[in-house]
Tab-separated table of C-alpha atoms and ligand atoms in Angstrom:
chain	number	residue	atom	x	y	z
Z	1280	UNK	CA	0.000	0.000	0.000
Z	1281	UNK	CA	1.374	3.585	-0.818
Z	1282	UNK	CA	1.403	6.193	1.637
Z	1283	UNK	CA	-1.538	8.003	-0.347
Z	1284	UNK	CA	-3.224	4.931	0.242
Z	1285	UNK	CA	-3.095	4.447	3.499
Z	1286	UNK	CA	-3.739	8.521	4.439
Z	1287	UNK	CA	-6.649	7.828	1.817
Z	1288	UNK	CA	-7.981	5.047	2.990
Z	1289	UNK	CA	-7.540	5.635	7.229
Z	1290	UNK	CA	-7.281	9.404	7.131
Z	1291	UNK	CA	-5.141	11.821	8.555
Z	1292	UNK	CA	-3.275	12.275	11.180
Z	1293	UNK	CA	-1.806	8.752	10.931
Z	1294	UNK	CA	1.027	7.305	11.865
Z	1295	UNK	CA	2.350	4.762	9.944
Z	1296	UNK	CA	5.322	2.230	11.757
Z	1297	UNK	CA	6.880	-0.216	9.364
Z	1298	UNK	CA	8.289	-3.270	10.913
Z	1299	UNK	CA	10.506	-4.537	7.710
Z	1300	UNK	CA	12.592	-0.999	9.344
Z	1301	UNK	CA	12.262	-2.054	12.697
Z	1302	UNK	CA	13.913	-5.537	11.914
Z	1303	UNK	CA	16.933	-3.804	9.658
Z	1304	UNK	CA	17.384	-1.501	12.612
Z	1305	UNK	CA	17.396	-4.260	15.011
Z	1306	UNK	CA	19.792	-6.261	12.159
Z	1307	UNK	CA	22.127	-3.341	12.423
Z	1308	UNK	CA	21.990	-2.680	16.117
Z	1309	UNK	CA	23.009	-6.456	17.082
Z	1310	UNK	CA	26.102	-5.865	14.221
Z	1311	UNK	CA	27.287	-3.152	16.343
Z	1312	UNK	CA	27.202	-5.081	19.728
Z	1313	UNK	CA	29.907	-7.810	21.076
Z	1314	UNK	CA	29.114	-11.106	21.045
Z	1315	UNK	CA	27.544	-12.649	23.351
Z	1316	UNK	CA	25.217	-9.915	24.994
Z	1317	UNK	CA	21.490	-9.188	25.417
Z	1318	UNK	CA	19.390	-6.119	23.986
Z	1319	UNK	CA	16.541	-4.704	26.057
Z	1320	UNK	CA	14.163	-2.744	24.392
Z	1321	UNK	CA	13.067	0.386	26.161
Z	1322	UNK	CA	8.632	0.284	25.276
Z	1323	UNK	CA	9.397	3.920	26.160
Z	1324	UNK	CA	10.084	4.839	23.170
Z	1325	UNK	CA	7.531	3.286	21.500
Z	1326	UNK	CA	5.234	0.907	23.410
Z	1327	UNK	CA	2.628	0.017	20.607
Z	1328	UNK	CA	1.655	-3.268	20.800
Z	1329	UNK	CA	2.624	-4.341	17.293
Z	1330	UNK	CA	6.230	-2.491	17.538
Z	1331	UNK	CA	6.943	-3.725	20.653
Z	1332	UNK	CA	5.929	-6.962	19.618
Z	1333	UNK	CA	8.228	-7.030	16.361
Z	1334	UNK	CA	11.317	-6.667	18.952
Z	1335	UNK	CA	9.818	-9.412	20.941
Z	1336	UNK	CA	9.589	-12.159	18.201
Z	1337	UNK	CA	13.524	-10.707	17.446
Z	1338	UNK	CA	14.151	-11.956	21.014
Z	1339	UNK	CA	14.836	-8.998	22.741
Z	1340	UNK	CA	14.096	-8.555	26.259
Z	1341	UNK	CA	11.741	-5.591	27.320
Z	1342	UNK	CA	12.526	-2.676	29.691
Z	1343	UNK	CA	9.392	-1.180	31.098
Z	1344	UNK	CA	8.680	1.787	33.642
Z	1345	UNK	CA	5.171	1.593	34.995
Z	1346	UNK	CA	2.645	-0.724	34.868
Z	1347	UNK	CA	0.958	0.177	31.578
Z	1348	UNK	CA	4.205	-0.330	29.941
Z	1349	UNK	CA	4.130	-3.853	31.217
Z	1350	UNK	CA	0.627	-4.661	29.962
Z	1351	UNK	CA	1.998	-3.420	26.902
Z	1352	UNK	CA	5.195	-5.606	26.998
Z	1353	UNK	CA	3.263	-9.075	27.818
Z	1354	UNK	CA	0.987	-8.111	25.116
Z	1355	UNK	CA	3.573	-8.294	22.991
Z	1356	UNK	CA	4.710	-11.922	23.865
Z	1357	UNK	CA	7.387	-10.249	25.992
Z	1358	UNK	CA	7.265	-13.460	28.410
Z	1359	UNK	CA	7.682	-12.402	31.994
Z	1360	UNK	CA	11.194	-13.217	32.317
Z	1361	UNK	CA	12.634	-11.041	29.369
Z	1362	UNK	CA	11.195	-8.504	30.859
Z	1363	UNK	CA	12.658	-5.941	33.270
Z	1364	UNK	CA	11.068	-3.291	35.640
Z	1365	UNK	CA	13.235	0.545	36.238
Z	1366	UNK	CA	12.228	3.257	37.572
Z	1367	UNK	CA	12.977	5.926	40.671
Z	1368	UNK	CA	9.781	5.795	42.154
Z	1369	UNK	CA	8.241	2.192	41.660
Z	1370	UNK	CA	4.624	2.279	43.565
Z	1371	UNK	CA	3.180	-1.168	45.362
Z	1372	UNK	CA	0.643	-1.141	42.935
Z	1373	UNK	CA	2.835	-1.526	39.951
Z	1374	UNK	CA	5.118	-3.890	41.466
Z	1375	UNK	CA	2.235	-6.305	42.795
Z	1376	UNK	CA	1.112	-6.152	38.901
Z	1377	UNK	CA	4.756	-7.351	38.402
Z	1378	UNK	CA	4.773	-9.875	40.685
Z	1379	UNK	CA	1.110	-11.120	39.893
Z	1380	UNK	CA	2.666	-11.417	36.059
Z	1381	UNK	CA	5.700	-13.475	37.317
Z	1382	UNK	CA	7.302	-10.464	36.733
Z	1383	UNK	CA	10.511	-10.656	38.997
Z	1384	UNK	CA	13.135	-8.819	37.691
Z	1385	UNK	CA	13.561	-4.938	38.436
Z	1386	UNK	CA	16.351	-2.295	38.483
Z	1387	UNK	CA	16.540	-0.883	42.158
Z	1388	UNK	CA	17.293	2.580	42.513
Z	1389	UNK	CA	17.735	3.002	46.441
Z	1390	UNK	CA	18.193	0.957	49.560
Z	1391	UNK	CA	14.220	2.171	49.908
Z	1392	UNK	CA	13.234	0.561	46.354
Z	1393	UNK	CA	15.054	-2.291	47.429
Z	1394	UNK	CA	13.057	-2.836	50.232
Z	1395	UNK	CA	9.896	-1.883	48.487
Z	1396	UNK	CA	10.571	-4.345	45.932
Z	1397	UNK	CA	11.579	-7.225	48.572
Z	1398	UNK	CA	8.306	-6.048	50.626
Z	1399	UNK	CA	6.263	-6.864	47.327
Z	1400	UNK	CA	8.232	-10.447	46.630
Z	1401	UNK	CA	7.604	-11.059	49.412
Z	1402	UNK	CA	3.910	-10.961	49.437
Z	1403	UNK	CA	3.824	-12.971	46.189
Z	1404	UNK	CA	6.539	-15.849	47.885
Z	1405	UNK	CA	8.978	-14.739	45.670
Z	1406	UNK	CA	12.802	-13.491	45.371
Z	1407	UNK	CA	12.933	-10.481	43.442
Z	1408	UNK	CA	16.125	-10.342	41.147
Z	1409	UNK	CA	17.327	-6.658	40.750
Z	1410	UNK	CA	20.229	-4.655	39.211
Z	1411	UNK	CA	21.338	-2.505	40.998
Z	1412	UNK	CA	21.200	1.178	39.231
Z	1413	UNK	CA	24.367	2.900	39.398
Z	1414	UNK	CA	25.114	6.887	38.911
Z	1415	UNK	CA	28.379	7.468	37.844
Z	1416	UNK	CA	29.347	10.033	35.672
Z	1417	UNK	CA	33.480	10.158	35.523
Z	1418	UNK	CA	35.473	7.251	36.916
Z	1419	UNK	CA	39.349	7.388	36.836
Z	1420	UNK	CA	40.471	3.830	36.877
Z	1421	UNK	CA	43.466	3.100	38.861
Z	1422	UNK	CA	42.193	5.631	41.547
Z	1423	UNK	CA	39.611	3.699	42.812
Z	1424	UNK	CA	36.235	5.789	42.566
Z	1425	UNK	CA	36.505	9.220	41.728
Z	1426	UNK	CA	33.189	10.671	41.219
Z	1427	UNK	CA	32.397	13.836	39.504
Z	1428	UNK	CA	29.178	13.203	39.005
Z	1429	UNK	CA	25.903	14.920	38.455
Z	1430	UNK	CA	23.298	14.819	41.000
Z	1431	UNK	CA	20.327	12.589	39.843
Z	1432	UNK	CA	17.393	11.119	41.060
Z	1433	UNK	CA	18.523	7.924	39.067
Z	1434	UNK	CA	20.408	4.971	40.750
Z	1435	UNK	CA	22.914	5.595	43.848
Z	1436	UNK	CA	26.041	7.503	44.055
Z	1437	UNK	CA	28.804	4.944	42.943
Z	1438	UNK	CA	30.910	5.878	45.724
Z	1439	UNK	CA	27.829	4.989	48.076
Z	1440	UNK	CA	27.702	1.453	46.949
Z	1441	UNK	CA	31.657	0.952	47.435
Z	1442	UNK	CA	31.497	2.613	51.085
Z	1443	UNK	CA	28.465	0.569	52.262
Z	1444	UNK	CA	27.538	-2.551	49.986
Z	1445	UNK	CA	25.556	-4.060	53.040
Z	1446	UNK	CA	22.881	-1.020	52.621
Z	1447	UNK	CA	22.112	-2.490	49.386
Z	1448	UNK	CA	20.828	-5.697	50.761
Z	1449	UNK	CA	16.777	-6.649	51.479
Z	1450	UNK	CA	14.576	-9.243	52.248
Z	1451	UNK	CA	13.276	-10.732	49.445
Z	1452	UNK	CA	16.013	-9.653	46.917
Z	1453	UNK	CA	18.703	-10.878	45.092
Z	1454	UNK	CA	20.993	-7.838	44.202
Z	1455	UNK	CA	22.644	-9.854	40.887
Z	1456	UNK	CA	23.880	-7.170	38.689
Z	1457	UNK	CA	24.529	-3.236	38.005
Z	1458	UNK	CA	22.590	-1.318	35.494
Z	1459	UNK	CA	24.339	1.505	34.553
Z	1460	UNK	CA	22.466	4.175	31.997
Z	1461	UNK	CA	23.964	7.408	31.208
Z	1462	UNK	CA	22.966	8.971	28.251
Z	1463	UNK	CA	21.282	9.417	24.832
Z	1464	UNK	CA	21.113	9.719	21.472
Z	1465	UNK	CA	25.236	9.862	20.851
Z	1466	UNK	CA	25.887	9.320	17.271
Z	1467	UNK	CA	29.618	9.202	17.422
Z	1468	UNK	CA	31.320	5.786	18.496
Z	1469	UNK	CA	33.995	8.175	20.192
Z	1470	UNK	CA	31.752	8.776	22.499
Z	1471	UNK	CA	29.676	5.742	22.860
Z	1472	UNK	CA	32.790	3.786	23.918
Z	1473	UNK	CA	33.733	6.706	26.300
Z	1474	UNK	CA	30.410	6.223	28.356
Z	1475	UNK	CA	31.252	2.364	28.083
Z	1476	UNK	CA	34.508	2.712	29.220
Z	1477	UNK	CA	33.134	4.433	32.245
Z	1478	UNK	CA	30.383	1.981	32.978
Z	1479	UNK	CA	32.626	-1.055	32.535
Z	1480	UNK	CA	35.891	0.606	34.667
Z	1481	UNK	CA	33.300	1.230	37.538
Z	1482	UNK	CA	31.502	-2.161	37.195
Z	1483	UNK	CA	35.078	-4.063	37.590
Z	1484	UNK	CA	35.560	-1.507	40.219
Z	1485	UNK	CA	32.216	-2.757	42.603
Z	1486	UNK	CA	32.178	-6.393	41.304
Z	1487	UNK	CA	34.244	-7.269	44.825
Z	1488	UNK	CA	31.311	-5.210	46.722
Z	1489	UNK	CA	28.510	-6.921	44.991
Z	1490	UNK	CA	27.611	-10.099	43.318
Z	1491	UNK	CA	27.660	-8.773	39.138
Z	1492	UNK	CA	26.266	-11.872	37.527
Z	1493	UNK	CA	24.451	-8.963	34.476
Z	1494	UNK	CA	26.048	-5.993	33.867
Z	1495	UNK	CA	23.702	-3.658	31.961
Z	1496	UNK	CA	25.794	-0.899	30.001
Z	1497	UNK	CA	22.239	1.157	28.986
Z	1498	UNK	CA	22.776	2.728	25.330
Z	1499	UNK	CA	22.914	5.941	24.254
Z	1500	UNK	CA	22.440	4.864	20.668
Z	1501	UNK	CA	21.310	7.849	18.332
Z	1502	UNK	CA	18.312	7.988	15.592
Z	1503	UNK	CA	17.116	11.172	13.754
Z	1504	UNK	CA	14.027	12.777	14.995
Z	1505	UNK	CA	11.349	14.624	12.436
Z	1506	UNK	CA	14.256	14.795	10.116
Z	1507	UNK	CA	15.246	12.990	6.747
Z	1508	UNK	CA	17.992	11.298	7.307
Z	1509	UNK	CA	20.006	7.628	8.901
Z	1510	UNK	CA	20.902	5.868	11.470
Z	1511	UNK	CA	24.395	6.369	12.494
Z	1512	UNK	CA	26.653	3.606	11.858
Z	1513	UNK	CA	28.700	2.626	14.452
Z	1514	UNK	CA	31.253	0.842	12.212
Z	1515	UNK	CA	33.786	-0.689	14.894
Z	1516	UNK	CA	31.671	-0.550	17.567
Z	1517	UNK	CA	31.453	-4.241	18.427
Z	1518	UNK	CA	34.852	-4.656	18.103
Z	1519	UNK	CA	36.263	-1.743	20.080
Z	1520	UNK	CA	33.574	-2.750	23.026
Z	1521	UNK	CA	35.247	-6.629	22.748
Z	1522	UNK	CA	38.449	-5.375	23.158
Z	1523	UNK	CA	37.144	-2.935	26.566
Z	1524	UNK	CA	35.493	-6.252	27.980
Z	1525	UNK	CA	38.691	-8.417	27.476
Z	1526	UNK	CA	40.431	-5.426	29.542
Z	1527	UNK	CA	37.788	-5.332	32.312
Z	1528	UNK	CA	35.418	-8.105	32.947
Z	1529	UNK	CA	37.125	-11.523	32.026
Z	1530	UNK	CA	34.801	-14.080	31.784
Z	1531	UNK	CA	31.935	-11.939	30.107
Z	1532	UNK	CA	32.307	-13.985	26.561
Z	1533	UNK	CA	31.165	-17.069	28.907
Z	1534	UNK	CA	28.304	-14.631	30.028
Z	1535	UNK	CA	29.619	-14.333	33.325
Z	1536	UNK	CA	28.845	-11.487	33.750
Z	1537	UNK	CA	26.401	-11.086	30.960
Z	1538	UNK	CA	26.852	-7.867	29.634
Z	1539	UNK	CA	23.295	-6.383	28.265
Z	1540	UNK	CA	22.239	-3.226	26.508
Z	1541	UNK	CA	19.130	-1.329	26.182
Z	1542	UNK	CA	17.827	0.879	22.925
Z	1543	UNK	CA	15.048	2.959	22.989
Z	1544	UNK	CA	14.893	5.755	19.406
Z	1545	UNK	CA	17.539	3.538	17.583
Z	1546	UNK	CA	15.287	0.737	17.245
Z	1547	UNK	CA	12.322	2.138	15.712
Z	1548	UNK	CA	12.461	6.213	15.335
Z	1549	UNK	CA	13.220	5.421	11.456
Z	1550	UNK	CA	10.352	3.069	11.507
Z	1551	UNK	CA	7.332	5.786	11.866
Z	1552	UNK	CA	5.823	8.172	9.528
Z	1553	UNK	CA	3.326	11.128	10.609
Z	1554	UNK	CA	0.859	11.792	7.738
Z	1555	UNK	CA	-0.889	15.080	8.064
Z	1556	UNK	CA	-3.734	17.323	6.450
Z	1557	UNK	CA	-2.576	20.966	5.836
Z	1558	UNK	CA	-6.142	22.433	7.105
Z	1559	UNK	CA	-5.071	26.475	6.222
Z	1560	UNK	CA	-2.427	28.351	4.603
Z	1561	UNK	CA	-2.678	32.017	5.778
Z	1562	UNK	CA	-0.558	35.455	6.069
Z	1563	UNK	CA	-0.506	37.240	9.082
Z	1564	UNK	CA	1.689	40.345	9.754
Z	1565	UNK	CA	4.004	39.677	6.680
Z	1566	UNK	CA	4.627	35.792	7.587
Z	1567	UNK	CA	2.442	32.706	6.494
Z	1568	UNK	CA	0.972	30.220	8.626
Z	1569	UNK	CA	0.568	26.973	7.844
Z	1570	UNK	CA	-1.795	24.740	9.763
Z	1571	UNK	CA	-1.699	21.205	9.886
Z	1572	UNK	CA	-4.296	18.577	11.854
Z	1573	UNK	CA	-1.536	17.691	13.789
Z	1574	UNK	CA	0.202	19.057	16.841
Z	1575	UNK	CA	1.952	18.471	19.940
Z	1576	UNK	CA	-0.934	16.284	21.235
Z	1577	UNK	CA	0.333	14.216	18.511
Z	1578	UNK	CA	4.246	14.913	17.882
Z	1579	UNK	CA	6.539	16.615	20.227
Z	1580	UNK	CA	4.873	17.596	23.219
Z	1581	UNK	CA	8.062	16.458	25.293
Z	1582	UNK	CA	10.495	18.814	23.237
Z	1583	UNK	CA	8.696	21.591	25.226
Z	1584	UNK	CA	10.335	20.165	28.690
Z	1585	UNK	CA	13.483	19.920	26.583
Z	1586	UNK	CA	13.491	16.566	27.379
Z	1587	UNK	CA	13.567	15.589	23.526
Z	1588	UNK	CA	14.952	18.397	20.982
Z	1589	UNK	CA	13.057	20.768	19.402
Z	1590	UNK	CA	10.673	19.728	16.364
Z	1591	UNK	CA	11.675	21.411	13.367
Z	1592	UNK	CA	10.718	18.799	11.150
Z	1593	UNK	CA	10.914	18.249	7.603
Z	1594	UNK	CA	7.601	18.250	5.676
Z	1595	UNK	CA	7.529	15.843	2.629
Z	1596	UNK	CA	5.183	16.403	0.034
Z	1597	UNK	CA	4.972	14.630	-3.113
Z	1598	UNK	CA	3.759	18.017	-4.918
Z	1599	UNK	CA	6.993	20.204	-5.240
Z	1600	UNK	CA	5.731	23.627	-5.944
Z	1601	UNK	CA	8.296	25.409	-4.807
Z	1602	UNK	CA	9.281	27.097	-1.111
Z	1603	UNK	CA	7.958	29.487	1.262
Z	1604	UNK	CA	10.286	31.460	3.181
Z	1605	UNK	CA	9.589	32.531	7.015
Z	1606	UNK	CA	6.787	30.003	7.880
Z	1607	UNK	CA	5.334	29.515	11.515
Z	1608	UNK	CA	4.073	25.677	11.287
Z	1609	UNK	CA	1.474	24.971	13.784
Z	1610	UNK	CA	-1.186	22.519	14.627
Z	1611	UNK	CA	-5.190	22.668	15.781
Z	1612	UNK	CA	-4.533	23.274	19.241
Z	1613	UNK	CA	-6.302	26.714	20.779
Z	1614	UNK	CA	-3.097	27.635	22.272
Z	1615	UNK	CA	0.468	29.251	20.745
Z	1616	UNK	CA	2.440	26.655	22.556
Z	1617	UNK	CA	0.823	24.481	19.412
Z	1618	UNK	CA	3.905	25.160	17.238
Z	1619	UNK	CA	6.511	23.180	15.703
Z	1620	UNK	CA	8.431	25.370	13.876
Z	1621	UNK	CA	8.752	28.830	13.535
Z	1622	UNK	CA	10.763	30.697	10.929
Z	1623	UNK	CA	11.320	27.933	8.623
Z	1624	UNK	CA	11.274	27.507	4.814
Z	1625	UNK	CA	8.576	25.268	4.314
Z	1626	UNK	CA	7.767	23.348	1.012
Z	1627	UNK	CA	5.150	25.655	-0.893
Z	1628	UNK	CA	2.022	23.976	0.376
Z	1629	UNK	CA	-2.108	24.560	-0.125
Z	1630	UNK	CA	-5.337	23.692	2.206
Z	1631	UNK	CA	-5.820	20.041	1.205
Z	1632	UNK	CA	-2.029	18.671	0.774
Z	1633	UNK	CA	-0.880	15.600	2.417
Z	1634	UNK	CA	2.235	15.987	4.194
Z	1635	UNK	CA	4.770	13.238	5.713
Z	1636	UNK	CA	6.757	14.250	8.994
Z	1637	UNK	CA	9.798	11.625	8.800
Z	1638	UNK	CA	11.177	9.506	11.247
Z	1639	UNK	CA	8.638	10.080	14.103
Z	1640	UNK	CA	9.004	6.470	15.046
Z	1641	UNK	CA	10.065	6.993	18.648
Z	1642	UNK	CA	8.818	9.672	20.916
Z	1643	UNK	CA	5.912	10.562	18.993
Z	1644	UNK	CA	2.390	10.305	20.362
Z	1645	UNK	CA	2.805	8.443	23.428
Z	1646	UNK	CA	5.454	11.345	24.327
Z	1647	UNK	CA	3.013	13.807	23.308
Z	1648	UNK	CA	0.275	16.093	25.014
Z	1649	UNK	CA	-2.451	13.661	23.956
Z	1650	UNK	CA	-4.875	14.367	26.396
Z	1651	UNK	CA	-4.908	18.702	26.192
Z	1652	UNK	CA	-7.843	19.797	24.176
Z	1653	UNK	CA	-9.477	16.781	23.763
Z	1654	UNK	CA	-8.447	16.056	19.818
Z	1655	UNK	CA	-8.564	12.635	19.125
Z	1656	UNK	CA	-4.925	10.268	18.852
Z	1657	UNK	CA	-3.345	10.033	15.795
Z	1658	UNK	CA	-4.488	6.774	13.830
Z	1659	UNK	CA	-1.720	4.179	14.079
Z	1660	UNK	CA	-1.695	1.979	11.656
Z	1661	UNK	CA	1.420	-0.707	11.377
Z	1662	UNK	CA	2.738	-2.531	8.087
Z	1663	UNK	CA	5.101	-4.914	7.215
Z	1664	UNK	CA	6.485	-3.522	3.848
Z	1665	UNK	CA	3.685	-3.538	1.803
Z	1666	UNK	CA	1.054	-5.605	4.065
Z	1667	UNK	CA	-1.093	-3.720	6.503
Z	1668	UNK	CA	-0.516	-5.402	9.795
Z	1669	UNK	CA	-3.209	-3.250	12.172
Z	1670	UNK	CA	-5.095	-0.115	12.501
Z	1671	UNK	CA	-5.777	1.189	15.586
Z	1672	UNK	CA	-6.677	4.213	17.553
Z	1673	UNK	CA	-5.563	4.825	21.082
Z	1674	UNK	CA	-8.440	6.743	23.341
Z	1675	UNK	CA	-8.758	8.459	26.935
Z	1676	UNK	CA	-11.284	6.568	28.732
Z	1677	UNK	CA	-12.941	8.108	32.208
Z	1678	UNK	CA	-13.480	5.457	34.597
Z	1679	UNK	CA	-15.512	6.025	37.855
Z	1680	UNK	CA	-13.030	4.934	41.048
Z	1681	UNK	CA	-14.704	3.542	44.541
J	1414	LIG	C1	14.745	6.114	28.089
J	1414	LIG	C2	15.617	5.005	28.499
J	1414	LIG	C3	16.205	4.182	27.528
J	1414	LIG	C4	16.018	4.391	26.035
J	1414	LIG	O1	16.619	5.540	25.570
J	1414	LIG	P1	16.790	5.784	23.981
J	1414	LIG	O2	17.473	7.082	23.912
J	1414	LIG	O3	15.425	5.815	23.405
J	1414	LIG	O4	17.573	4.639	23.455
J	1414	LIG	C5	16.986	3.141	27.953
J	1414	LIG	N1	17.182	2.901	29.273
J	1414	LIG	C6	16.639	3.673	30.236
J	1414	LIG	C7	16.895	3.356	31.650
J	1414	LIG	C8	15.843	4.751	29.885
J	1414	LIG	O5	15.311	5.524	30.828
């Protein structure tokens, strides 16, 4: 089915995720890795059912954050032991969801989550296995920990855990690993392998403090965001990570420790497509204003919190007629905050075009202001190449509470 098909036939907005991308980005991210480790996928970034369920079948295990992200991960044939809990603040009601899932593994970010956690094993007759998250921003090897980190309210101070490893001990739990997560969307290897090289020095640094049976390294992997464009290549990646994990952690090509990653945007951002409707072209005070039936309740809500880069995307049209200079592109919402761009050169578009925002697979309507104003979701309709998989629509539902 062609795009203009698919706008036609399920109108617009729409997303459209193709999982013949997700499974080349997945083909390219396990190139990049060493040999043996394990790839978490992060339903953050994307936790429709029939994305998250593409990683699934590809056999990667599933890091989720609350409770819906777990209904959304077992959906997906996720089974309960590929999948993994984080999170600073983890209530009792998610984790007895966990537990009544034979959900059992979790990241523990604090002696208290650690209890909290062993409280809720407990309950279930269980032994909850955690990582433990670690915040570490600079280690200089040879000098035992030297911390110049940032404060967070992710994971425990690295020099905490080598001070007082018994702190990090609860009823109920089996501390078996470190999960270490540090940053984002780094498209240079340079860098990747810098973060790594942190993680992995520190990890070899606590592994007499703790038992490390699964070190998680996190990611940090890179995709482009409403912008034409690749993912980066990380050519000698897997190599130059091999070579750090021979240096550092001995016995990690027997999986002991396993060594595990996670991947959020590089998995699927290239996968999605946002179709739109331009409703209006119109001139106000010398500029023209283009707008679209689609906003930040759909796209980019989160880039407001500057938690996610600013949307200045691209708008593909299949009707070239030229460029207008000075555009403000903005969506239905009564409210200026509604506004993608402002000040861009914009293809020369007219009420009635179909536009295509690229690469909106990750971070796009679930990271989005969906509930403000009360438009309805984006249709999201998933294909495998040229086969319609699903169309759905996600809805706000009020529900009365005792
Ligand atoms: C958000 C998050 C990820 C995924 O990040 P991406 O940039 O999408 O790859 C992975 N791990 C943790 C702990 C996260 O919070």
């Amino acid at each position: 089915m062609t795009d203009a098909t698919l706008a036609a036939r399920f109108g617009t907005p729409l997303y459209v995720y193709d999982q013949a991308e997700i499974r080349a980005a997945h083909a390219a991210l396990t190139a990049a890795l060493p040999t043996p480790s394990r790839l978490y996928y992060s339903l953050k970034a994307n936790p429709h059912p029939h994305v998250a369920a593409t990683l699934a079948a590809l056999g990667c295990h599933a890091e989720v954050s609350s409770s819906g992200e777990l209904t959304a991960a077992l959906e997906a044939h996720f089974e309960p032991e590929r999948i993994m809990v984080t999170g600073p603040g983890k209530a009792d009601g998610t984790l007895d969801i966990a537990m009544r899932h034979g959900v059992h593994r979790f990241s523990a970010e604090s002696p208290t989550d650690l209890q909290r956690i062993g409280l809720a094993a407990t309950r279930a007759g269980v032994v909850a296995q955690c990582l433990l998250r670690v915040n570490a921003d600079r280690v200089v090897t040879g000098m035992g920990l030297s911390m110049t980190g940032r404060a967070s309210q992710f994971g425990v101070d690295a020099s905490w855990v080598a001070a007082k490893p018994a702190e990090f001990r609860a009823p109920g739990t089996q501390v078996t690993g470190l999960h270490l997560y540090m940053g984002t969307n780094i498209p240079h290897t340079d860098r990747l392998i810098e973060q790594f090289r942190t993680s992995v020095t520190l990890a070899a640094d606590l592994k007499g403090a703790l038992d490390v049976s699964e070190i998680d390294l996190g990611g940090g992997f890179a995709a482009p965001y409403a912008h034409r464009g690749a993912r980066p290549d990380y050519p000698d990646l897997a190599d130059r990570l091999t070579d750090l994990l021979d240096d550092h952690l001995s016995g990690w090509r027997s999986s002991a420790p396993l060594v595990s990653f996670e991947a959020g945007r590089f998995l699927v951002a290239t996968s999605g497509t946002l179709f739109c409707t331009v409703l209006d072209v119109k001139p106000s005070k010398g500029r023209t204003f283009v707008v679209l039936d689609s906003g930040v309740h759909h796209l980019g809500g989160m880039s407001g919190l500057r938690r996610l880069p600013r949307v200045i995307p691209d708008l593909l049209t299949t009707d070239i007629r030229g460029v207008e200079r000075d555009c403000v592109l903005v969506g239905p919402l009564c409210t200026p905050l509604d506004t993608w761009s402002d000040g861009v050169a914009l293809p020369a578009v007219r009420r009635g075009d179909l536009v295509a925002v690229p690469n909106v697979g990750a971070y796009g309507l679930t990271a989005s202001l969906v509930a403000f104003l009360g438009h309805p979701a984006a249709t999201e309709v998933v294909v495998d190449g040229d086969r319609l998989i699903s169309a759905s629509r996600l809805t706000l539902q009020r529900i009365a509470v005792a």
